mmCIF file with all atom_site columns, C-alpha atoms in Angstrom:
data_model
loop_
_atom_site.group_PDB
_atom_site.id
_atom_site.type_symbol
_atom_site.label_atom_id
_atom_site.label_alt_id
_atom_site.label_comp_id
_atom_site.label_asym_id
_atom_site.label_entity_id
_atom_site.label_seq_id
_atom_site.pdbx_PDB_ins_code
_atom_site.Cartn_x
_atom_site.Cartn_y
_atom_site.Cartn_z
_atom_site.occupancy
_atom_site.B_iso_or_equiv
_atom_site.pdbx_formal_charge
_atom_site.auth_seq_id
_atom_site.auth_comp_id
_atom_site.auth_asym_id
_atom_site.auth_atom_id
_atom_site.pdbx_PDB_model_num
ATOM 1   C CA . UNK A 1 1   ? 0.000   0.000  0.000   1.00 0.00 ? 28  UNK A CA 1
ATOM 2   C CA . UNK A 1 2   ? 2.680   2.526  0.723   1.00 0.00 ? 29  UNK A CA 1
ATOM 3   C CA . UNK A 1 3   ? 4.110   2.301  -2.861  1.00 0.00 ? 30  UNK A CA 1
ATOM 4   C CA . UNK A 1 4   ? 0.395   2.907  -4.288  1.00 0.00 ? 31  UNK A CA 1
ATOM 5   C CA . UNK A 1 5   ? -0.155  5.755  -2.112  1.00 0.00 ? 32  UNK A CA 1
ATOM 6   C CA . UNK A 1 6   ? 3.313   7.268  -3.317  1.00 0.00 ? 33  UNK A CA 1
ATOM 7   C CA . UNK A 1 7   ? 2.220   7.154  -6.685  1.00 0.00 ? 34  UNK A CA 1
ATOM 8   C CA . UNK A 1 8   ? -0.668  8.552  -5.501  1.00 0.00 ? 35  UNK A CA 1
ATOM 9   C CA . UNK A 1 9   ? 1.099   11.846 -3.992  1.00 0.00 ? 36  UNK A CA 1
ATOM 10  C CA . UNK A 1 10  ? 2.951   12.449 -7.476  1.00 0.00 ? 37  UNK A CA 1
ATOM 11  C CA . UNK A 1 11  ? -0.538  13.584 -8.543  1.00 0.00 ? 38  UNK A CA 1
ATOM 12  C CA . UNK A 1 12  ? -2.401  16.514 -7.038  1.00 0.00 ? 39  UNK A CA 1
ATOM 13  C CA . UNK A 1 13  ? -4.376  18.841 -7.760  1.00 0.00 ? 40  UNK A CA 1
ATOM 14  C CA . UNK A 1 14  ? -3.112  21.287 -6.664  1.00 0.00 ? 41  UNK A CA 1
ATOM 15  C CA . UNK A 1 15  ? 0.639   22.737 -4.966  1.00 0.00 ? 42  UNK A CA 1
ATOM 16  C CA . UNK A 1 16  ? 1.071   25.670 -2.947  1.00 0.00 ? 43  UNK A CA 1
ATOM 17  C CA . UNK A 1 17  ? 4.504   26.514 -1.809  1.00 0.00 ? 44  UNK A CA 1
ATOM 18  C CA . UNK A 1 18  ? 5.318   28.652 1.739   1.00 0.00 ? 45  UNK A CA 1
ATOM 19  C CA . UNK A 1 19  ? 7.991   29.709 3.759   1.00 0.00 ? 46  UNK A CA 1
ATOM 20  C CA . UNK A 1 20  ? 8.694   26.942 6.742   1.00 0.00 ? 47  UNK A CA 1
ATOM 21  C CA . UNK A 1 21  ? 10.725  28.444 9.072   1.00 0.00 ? 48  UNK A CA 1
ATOM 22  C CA . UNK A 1 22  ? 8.373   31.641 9.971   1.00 0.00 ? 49  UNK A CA 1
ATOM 23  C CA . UNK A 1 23  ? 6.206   32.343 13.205  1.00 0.00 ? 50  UNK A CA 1
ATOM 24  C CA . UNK A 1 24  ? 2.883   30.786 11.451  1.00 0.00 ? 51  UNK A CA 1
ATOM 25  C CA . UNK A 1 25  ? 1.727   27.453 13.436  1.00 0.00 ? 52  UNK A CA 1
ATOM 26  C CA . UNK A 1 26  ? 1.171   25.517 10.186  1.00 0.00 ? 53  UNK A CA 1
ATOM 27  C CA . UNK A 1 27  ? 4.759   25.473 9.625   1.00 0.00 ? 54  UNK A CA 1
ATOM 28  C CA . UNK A 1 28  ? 5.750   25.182 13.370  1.00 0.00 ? 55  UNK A CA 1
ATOM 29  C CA . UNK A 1 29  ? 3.153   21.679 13.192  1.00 0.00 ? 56  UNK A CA 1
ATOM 30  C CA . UNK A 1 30  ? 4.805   20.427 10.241  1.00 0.00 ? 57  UNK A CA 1
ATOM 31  C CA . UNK A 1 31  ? 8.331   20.665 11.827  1.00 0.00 ? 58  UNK A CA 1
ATOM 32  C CA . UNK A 1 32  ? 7.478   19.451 14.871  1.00 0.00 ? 59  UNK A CA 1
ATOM 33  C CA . UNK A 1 33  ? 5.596   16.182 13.318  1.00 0.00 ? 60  UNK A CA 1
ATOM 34  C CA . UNK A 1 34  ? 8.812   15.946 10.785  1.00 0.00 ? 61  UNK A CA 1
ATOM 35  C CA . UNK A 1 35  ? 11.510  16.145 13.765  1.00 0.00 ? 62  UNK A CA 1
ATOM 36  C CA . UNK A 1 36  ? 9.491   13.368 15.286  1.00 0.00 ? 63  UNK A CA 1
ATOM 37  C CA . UNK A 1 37  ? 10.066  10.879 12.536  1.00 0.00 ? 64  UNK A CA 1
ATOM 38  C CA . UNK A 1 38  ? 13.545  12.213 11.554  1.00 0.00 ? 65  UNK A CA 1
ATOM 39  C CA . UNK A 1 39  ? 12.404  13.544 8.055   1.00 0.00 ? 66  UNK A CA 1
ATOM 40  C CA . UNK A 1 40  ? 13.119  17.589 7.191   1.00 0.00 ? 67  UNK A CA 1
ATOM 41  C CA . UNK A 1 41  ? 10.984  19.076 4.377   1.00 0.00 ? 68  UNK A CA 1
ATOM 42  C CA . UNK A 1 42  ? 12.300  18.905 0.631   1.00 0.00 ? 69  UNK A CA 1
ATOM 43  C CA . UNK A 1 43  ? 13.043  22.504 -0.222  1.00 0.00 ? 70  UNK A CA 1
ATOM 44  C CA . UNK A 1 44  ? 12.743  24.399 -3.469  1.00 0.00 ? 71  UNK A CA 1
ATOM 45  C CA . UNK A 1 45  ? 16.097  24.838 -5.262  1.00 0.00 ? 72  UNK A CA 1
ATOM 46  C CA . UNK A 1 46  ? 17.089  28.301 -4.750  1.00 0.00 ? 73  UNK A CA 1
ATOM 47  C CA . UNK A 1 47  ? 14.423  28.880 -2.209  1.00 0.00 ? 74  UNK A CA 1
ATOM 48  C CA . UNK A 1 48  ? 16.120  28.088 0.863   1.00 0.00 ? 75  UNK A CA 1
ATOM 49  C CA . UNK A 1 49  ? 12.904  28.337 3.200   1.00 0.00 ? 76  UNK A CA 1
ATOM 50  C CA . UNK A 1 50  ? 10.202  27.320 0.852   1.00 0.00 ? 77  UNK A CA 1
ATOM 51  C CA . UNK A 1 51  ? 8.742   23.982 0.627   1.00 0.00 ? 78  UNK A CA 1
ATOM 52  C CA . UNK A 1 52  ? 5.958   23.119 -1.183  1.00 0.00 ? 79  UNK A CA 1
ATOM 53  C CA . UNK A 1 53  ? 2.429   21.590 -0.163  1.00 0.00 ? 80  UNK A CA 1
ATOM 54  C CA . UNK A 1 54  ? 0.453   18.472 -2.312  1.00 0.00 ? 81  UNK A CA 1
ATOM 55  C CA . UNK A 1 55  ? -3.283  19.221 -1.906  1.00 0.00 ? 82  UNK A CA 1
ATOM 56  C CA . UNK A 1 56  ? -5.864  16.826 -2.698  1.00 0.00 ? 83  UNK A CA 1
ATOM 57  C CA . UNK A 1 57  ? -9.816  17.190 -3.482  1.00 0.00 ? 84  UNK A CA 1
ATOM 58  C CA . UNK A 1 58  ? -11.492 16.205 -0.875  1.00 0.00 ? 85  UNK A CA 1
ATOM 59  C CA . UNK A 1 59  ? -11.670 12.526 -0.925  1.00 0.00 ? 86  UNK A CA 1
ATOM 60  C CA . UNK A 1 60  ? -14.829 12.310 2.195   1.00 0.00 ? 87  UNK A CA 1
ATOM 61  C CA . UNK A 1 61  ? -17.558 14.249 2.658   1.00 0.00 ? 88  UNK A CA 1
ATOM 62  C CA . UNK A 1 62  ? -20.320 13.584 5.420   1.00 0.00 ? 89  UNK A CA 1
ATOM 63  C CA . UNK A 1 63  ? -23.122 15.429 6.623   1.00 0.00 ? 90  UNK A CA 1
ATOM 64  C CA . UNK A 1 64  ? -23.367 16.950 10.277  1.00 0.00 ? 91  UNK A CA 1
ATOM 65  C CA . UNK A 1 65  ? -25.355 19.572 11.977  1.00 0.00 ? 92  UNK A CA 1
ATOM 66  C CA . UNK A 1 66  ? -24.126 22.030 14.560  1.00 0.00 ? 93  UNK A CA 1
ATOM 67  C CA . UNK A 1 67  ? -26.397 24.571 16.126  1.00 0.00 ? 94  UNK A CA 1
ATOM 68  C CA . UNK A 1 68  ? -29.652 23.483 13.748  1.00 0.00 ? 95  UNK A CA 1
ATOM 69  C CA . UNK A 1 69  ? -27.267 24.395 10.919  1.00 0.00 ? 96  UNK A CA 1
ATOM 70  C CA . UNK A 1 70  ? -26.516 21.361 8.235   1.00 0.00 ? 97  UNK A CA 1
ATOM 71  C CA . UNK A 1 71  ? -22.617 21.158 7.405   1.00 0.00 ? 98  UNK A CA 1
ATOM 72  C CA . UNK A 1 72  ? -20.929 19.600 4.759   1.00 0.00 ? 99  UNK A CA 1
ATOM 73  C CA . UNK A 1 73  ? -17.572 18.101 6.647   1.00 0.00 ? 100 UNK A CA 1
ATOM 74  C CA . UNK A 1 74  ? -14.651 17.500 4.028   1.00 0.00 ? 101 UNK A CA 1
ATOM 75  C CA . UNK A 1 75  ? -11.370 15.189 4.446   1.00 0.00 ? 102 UNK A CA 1
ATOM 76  C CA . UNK A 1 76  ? -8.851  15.785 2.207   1.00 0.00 ? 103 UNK A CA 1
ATOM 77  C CA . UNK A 1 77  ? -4.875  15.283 1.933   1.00 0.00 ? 104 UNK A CA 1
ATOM 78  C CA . UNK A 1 78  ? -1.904  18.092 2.168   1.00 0.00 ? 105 UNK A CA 1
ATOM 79  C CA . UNK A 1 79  ? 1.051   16.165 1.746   1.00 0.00 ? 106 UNK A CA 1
ATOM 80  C CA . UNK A 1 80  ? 4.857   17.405 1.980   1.00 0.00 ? 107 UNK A CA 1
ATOM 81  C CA . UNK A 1 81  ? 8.087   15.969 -0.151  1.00 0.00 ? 108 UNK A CA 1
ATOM 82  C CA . UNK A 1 82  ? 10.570  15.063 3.119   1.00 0.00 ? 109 UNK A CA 1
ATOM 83  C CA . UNK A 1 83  ? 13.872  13.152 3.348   1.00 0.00 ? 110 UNK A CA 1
ATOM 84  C CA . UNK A 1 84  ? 14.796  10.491 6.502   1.00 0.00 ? 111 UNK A CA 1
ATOM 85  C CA . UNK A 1 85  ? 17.408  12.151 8.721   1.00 0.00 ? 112 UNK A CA 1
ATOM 86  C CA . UNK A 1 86  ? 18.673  9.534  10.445  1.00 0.00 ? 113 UNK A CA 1
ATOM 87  C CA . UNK A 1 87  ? 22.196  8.542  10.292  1.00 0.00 ? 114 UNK A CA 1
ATOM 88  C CA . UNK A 1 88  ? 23.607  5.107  9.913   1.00 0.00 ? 115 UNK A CA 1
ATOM 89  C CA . UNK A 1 89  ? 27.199  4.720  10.034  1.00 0.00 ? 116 UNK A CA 1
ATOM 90  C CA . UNK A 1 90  ? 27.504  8.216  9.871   1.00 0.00 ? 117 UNK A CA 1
ATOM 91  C CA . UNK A 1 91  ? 25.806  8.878  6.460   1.00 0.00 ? 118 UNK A CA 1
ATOM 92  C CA . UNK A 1 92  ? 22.532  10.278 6.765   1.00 0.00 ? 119 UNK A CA 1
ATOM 93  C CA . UNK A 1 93  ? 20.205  8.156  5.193   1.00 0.00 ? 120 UNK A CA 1
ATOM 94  C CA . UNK A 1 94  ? 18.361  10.135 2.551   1.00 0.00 ? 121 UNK A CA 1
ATOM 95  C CA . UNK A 1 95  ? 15.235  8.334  2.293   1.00 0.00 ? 122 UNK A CA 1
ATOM 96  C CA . UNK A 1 96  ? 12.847  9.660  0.232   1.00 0.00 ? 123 UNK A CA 1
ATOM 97  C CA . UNK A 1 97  ? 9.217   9.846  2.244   1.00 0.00 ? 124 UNK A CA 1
ATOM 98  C CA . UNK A 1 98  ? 6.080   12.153 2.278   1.00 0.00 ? 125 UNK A CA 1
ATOM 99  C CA . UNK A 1 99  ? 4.837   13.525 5.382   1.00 0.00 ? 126 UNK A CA 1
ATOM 100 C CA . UNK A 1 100 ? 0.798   13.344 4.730   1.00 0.00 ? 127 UNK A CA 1
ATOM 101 C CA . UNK A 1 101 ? -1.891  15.133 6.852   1.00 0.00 ? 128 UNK A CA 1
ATOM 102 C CA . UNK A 1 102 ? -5.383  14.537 6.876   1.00 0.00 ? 129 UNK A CA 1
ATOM 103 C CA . UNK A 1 103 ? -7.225  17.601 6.962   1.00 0.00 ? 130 UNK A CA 1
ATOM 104 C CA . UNK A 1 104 ? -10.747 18.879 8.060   1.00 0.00 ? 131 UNK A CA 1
ATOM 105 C CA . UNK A 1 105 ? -12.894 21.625 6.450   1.00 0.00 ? 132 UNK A CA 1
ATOM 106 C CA . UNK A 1 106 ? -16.304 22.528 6.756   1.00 0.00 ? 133 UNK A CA 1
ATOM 107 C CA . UNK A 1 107 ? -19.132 24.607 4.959   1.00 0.00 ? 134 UNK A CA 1
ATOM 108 C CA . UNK A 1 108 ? -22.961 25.156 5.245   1.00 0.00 ? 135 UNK A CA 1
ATOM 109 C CA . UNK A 1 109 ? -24.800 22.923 3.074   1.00 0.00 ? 136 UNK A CA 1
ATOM 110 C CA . UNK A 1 110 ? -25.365 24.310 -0.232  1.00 0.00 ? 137 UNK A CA 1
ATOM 111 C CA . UNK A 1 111 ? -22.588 26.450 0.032   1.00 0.00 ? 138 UNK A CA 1
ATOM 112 C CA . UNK A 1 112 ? -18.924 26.194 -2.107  1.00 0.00 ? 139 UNK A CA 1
ATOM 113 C CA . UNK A 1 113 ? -16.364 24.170 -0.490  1.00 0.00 ? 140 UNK A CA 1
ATOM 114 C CA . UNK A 1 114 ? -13.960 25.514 1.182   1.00 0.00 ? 141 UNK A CA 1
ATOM 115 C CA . UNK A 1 115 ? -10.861 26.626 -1.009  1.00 0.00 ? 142 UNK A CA 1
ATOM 116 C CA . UNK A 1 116 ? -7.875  23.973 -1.070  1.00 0.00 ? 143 UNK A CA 1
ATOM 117 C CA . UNK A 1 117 ? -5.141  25.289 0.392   1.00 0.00 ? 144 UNK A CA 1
ATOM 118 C CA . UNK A 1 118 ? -2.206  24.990 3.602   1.00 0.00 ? 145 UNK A CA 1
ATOM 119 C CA . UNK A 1 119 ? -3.194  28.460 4.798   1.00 0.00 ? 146 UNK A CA 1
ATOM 120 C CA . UNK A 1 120 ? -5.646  26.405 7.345   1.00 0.00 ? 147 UNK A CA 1
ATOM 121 C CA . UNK A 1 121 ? -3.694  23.656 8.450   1.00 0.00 ? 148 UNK A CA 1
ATOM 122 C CA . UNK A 1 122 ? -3.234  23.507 12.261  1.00 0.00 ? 149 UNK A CA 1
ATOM 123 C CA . UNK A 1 123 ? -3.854  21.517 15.008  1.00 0.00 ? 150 UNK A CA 1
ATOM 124 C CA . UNK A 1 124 ? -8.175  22.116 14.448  1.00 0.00 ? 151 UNK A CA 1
ATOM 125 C CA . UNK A 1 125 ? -8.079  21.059 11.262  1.00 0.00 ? 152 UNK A CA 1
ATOM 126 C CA . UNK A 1 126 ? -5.515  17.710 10.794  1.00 0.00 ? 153 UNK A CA 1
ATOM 127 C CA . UNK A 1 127 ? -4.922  15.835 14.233  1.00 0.00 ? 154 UNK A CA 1
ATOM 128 C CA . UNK A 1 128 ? -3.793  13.241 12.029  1.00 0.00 ? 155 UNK A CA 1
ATOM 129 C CA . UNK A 1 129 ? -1.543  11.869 9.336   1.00 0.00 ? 156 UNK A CA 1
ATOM 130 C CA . UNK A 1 130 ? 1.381   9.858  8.193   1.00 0.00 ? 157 UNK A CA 1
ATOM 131 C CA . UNK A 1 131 ? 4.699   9.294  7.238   1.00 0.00 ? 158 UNK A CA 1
ATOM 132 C CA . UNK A 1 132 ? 4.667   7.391  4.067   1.00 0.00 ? 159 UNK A CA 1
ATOM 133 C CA . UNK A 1 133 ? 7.900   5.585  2.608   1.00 0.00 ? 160 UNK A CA 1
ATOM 134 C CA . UNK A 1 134 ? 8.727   2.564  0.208   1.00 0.00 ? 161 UNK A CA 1
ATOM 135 C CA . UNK A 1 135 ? 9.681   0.528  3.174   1.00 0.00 ? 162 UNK A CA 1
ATOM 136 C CA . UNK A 1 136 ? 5.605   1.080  5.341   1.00 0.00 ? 163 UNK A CA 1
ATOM 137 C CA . UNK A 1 137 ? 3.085   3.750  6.454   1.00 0.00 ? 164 UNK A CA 1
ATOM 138 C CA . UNK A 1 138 ? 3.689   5.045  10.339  1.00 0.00 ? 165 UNK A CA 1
ATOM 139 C CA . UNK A 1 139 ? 0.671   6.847  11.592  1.00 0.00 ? 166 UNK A CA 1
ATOM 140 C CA . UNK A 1 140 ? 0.617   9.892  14.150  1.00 0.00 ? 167 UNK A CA 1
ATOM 141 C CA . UNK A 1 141 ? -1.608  12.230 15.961  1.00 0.00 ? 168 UNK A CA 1
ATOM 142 C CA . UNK A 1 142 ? -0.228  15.375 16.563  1.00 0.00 ? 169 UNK A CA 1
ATOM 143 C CA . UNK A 1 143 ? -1.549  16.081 20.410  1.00 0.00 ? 170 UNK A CA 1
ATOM 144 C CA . UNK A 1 144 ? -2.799  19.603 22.017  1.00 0.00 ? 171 UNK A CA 1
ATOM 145 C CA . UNK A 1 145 ? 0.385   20.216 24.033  1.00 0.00 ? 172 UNK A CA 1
ATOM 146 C CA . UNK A 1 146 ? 2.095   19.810 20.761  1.00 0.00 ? 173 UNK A CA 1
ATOM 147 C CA . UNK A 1 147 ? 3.373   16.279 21.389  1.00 0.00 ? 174 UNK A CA 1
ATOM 148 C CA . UNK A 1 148 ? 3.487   13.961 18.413  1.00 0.00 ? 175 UNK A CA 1
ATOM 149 C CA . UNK A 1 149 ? 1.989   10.923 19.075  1.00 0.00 ? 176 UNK A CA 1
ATOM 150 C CA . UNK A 1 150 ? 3.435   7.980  16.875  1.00 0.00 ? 177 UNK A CA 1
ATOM 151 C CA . UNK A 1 151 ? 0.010   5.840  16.372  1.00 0.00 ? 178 UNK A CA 1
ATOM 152 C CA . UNK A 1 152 ? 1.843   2.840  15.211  1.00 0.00 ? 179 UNK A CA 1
ATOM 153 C CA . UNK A 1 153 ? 3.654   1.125  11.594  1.00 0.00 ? 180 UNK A CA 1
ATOM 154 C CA . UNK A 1 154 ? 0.937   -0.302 8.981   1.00 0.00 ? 181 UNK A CA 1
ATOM 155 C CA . UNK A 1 155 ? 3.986   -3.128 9.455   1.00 0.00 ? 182 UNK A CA 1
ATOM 156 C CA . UNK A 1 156 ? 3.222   -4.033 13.155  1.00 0.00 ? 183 UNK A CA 1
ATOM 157 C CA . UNK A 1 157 ? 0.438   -7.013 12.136  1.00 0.00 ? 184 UNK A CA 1
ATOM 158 C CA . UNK A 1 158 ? -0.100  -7.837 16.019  1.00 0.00 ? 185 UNK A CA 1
ATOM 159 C CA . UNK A 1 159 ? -1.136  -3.760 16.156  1.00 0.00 ? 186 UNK A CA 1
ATOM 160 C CA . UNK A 1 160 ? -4.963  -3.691 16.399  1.00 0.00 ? 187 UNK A CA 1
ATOM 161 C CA . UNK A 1 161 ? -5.327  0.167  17.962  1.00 0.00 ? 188 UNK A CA 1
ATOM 162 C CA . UNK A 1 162 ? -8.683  1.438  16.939  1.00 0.00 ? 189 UNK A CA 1
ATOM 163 C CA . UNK A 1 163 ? -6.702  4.415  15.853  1.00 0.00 ? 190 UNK A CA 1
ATOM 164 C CA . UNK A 1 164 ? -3.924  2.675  13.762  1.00 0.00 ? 191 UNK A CA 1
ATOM 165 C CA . UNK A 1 165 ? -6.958  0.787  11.800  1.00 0.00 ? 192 UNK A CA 1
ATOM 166 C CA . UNK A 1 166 ? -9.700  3.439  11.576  1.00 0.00 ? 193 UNK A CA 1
ATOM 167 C CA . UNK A 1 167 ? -6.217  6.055  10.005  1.00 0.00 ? 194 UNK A CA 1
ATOM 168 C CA . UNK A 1 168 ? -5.269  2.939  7.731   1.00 0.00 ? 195 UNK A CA 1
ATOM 169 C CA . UNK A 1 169 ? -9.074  2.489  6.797   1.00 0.00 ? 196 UNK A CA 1
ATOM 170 C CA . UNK A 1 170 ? -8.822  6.714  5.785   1.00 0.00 ? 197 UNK A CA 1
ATOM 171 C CA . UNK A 1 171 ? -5.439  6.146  3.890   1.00 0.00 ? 198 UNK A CA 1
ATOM 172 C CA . UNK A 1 172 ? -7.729  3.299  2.195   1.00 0.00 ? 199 UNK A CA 1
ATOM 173 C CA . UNK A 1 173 ? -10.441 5.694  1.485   1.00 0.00 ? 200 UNK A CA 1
ATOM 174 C CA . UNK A 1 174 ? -7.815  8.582  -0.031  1.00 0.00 ? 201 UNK A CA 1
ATOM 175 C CA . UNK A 1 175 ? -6.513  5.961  -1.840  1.00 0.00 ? 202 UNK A CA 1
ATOM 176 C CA . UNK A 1 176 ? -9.883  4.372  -3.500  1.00 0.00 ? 203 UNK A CA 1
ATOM 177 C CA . UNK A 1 177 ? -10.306 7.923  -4.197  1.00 0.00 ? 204 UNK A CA 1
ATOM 178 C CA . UNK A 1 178 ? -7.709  8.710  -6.666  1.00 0.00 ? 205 UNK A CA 1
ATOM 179 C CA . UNK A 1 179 ? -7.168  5.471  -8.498  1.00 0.00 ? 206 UNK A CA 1
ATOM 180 C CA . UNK A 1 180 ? -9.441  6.548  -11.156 1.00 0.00 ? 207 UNK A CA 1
ATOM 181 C CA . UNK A 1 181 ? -7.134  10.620 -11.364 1.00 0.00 ? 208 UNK A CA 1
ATOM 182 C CA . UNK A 1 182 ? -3.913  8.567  -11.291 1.00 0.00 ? 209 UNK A CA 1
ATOM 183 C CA . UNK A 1 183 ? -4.743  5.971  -14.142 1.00 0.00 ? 210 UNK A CA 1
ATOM 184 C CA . UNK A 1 184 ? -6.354  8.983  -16.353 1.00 0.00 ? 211 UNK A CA 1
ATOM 185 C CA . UNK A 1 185 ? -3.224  10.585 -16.040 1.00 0.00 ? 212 UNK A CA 1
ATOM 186 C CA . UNK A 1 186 ? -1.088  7.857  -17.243 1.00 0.00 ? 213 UNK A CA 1
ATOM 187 C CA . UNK A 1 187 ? -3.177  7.368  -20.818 1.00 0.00 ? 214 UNK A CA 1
#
């Protein structure tokens, strides 16, 4: 699954590059979840501080009320080019891996969806994601005192969290999603 779901990130609709190392709590999120897992953000060549997000269409979207008012509640992907870190023998690794969020939005039925975009990620709207490379899918929740919280590997098959399966069951979903956008794109 974590090769199909790399393809999958190769192909979104749309980017949306930033500056990482500023004062905004998007960027201070993504660090924090990256430092975690030992991956930094790929930067853009002769951009030294920008990186650029992957969004994704929404790939869910359920119906809720809040206050008598209907909602339309959206999951989509932002997803983030990142390298491994971690040294072995004293050669960093250089593993190539995304680091995916999922991310909430909302709008009042009837109403456009909310614009794709990175501006709006933060700790309200993704709680959860992954760090995707050839080798498995490791799951986290990013916590409210900032903590990362690694969720466990897809890899770990005696591992039967209700988190680790319902976020594997929402990679599934993402995945399902796209298979159709990723095969049109190869004809």
């Amino acid at each position: 699954m974590a090769k199909e779901v790399g393809m999958i990130l190769e192909n979104p609709d749309k980017t949306e590059s930033f500056e990482l190392y500023n004062s905004g709590e998007p960027e201070h999120m993504i660090a924090l979840v990256g430092g975690e897992f030992g991956v930094r953000m790929e930067q853009t060549p002769g951009r030294p501080k920008e990186v650029t997000a992957k969004l994704f269409r929404p790939h869910e979207t359920i119906q809720d009320s809040y206050r008598e008012v209907l909602l339309d509640i959206h999951t989509s992907v932002v997803a983030f080019d990142a390298r491994r870190i971690c040294v072995e023998d004293g050669v960093p690794s250089g593993e190539k891996v995304s680091l995916l969020f999922f991310k909430l939005s909302a709008n009042v039925s009837g109403e456009p969806t909310p614009p794709m975009t990175v501006e709006d990620l933060n700790r309200k709207t993704s709680t959860y994601g992954a760090v995707v490379s050839d080798s498995g899918i490791e799951y986290f929740e990013f916590t409210e005192d900032c903590d990362v919280k690694k969720v466990s590997s897809i890899n770990s098959p005696l591992d039967t969290s209700l988190e680790r399966i319902e976020l594997s069951e929402e990679l599934e979903k993402f995945v399902q999603s796209r298979q159709g956008v990723v095969a049109s794109d190869g004809d």
